[in-house]
PDB file of C-alpha atoms in Angstrom:
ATOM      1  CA  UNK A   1     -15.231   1.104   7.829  1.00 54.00           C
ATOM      2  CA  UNK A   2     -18.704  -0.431   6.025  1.00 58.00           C
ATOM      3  CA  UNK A   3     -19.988  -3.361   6.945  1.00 57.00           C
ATOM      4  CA  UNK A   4     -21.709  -4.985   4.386  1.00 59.00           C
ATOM      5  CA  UNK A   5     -23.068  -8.272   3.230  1.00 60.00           C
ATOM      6  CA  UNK A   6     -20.542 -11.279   2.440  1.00 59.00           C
ATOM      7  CA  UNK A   7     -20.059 -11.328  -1.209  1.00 63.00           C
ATOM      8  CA  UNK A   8     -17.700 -13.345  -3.525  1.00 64.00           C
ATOM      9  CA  UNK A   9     -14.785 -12.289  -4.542  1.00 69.00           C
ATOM     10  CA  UNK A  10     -13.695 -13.062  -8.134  1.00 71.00           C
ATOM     11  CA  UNK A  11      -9.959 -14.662  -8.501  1.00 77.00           C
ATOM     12  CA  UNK A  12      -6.858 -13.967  -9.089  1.00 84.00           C
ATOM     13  CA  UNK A  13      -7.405 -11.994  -5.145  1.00 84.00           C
ATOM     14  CA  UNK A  14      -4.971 -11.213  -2.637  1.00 83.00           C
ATOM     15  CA  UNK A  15      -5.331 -12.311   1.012  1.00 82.00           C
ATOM     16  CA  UNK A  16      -3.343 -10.481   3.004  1.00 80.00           C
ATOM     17  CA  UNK A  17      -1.419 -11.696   5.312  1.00 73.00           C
ATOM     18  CA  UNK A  18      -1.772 -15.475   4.738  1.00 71.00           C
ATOM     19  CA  UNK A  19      -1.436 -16.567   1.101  1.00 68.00           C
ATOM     20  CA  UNK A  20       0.250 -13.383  -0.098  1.00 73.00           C
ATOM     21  CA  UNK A  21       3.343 -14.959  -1.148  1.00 74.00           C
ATOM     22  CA  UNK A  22       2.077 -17.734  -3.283  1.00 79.00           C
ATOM     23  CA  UNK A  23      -0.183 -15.399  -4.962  1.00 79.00           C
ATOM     24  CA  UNK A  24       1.249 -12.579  -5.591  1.00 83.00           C
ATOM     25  CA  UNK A  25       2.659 -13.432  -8.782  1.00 83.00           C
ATOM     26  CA  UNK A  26      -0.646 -14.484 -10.543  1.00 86.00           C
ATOM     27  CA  UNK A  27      -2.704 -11.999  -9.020  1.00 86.00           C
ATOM     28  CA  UNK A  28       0.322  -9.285 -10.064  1.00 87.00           C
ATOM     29  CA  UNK A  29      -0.189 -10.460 -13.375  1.00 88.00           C
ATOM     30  CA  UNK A  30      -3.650 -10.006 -13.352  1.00 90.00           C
ATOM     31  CA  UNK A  31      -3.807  -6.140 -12.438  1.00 90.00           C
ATOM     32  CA  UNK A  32      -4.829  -4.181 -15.823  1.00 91.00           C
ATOM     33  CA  UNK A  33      -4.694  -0.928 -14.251  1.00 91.00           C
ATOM     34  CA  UNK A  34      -1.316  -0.111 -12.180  1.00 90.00           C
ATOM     35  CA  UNK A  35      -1.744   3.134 -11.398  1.00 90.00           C
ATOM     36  CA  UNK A  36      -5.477   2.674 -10.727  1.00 93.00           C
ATOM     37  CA  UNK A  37      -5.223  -0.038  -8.938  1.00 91.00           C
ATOM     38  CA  UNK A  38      -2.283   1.840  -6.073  1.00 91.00           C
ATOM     39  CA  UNK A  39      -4.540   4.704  -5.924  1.00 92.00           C
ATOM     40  CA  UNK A  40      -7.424   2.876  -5.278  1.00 94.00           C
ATOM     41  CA  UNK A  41      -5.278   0.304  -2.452  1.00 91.00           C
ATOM     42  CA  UNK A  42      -3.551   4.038  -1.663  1.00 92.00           C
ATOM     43  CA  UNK A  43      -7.217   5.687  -0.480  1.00 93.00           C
ATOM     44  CA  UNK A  44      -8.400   1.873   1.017  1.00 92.00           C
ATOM     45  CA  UNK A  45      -5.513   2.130   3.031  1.00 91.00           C
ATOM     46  CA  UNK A  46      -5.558   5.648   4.269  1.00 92.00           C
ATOM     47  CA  UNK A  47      -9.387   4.449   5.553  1.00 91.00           C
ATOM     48  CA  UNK A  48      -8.432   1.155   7.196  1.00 88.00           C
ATOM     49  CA  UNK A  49      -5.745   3.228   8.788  1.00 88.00           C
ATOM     50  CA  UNK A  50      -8.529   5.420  10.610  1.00 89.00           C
ATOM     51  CA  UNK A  51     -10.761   2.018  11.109  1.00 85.00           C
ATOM     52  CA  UNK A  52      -7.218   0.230  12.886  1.00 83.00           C
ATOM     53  CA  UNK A  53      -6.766   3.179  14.946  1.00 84.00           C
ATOM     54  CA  UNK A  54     -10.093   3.348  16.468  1.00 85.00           C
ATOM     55  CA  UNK A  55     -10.954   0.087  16.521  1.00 80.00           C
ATOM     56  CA  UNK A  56      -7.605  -1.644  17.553  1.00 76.00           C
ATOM     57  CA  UNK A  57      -9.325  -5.336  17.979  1.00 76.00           C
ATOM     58  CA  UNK A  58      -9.816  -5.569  14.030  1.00 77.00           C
ATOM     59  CA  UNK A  59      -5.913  -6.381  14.277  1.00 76.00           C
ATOM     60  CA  UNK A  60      -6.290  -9.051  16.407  1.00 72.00           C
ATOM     61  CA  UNK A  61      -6.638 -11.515  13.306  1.00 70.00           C
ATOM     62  CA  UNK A  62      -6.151  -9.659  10.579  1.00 76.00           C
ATOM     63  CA  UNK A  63      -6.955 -10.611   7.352  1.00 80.00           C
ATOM     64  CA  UNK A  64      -7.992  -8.785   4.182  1.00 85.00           C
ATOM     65  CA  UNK A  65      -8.763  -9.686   0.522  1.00 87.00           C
ATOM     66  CA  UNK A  66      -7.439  -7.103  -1.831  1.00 90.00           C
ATOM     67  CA  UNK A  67      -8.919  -7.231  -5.437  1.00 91.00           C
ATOM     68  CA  UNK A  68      -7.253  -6.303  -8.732  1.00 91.00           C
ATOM     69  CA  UNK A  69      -9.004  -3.217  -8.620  1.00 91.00           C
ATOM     70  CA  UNK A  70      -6.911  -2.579  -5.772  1.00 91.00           C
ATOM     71  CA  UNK A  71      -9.956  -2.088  -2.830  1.00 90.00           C
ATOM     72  CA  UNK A  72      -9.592  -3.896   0.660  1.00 89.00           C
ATOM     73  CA  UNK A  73     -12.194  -6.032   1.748  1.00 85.00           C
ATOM     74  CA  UNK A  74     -11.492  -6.761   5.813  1.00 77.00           C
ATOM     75  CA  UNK A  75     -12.783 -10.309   6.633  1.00 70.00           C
ATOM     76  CA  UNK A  76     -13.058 -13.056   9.494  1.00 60.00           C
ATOM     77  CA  UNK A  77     -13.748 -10.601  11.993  1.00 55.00           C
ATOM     78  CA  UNK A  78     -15.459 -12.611  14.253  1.00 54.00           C
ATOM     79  CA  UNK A  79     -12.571 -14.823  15.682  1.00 51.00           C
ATOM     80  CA  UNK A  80     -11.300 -13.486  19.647  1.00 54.00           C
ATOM     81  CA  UNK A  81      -8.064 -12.885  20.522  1.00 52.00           C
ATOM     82  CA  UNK A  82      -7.296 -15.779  23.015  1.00 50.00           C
ATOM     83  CA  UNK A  83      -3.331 -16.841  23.741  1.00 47.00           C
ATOM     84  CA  UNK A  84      -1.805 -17.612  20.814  1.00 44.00           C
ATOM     85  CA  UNK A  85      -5.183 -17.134  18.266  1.00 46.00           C
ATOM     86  CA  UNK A  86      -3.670 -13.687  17.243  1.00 52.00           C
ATOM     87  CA  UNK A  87      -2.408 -14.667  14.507  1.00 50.00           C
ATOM     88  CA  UNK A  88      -0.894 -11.334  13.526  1.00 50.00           C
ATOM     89  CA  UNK A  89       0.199  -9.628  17.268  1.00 50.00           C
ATOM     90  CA  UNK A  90       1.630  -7.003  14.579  1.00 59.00           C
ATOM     91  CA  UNK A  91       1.523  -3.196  15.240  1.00 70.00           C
ATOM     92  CA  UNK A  92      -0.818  -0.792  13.198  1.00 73.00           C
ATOM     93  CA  UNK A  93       2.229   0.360  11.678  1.00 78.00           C
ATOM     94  CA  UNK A  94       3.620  -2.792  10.367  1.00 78.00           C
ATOM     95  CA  UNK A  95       0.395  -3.957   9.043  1.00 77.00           C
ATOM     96  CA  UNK A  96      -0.085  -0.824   7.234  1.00 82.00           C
ATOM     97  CA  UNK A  97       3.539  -0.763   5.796  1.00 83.00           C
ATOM     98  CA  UNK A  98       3.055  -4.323   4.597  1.00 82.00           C
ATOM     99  CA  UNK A  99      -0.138  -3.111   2.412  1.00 83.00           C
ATOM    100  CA  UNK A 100       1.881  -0.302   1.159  1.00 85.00           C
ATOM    101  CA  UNK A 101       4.422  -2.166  -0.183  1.00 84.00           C
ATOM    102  CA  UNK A 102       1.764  -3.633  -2.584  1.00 80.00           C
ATOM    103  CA  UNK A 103       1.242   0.318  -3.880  1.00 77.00           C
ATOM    104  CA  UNK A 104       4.568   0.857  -4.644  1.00 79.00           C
ATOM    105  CA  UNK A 105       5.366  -2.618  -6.036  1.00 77.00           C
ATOM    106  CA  UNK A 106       2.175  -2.046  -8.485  1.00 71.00           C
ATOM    107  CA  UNK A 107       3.603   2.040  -9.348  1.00 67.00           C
ATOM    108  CA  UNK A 108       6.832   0.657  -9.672  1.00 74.00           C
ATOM    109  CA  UNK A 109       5.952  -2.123 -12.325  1.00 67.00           C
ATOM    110  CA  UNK A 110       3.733   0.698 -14.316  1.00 56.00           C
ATOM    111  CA  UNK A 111       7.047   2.781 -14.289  1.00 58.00           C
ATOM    112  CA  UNK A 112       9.212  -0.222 -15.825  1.00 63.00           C
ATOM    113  CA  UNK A 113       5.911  -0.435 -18.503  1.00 61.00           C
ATOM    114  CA  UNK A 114       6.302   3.009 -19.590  1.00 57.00           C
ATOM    115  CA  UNK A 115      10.309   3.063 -20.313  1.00 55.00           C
TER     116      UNK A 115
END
């Protein structure tokens, strides 16, 4: 986990959990590199894995912007869990399994490109 200074993030994006739905087919469209972009998310992943286990509060309101280059950018880390603020009371797991969906949805679209 690096914290670094708040920079912008060029559209299409991804935030994860929140507005994944409605943007998930413009920002799909937008990824030039399948196969770059799920290793890239792949390796993100396998590191916010580490940073969730050892820092369990980061889940507390978890929200990420992925880019089309397929790296995770953790934001809006500042905001307590209090009563009903979590808004994603989500395990580890289940976090991490939603993000790796994203891999395989971006492998599986390069497969139907090469056939």
């Amino acid at each position: 986990l690096e914290v670094t200074q708040v920079r912008y993030i060029h559209k299409p994006h991804l935030e994860y959990p929140r507005r994944c739905r409605k943007q998930i087919n413009e920002f799909n469209l937008a990824i030039q590199d399948r196969r770059g972009f799920a290793d890239t998310l792949a390796g993100d992943i396998a590191k916010l894995e580490i940073a969730l286990e050892k820092e369990p509060w980061l889940k507390n309101d978890f929200q990420v912007i992925i880019d089309t280059g397929g790296f995770v950018h953790l934001f809006d880390l500042t905001r307590p869990c209090v009563g009903s603020v979590c808004s994603n009371k989500g395990t580890v797991g289940n976090i991490l399994n939603g993000l790796r969906s994203l891999v395989l949805l971006a492998v599986s679209e390069t497969e139907n490109d090469n056939k």
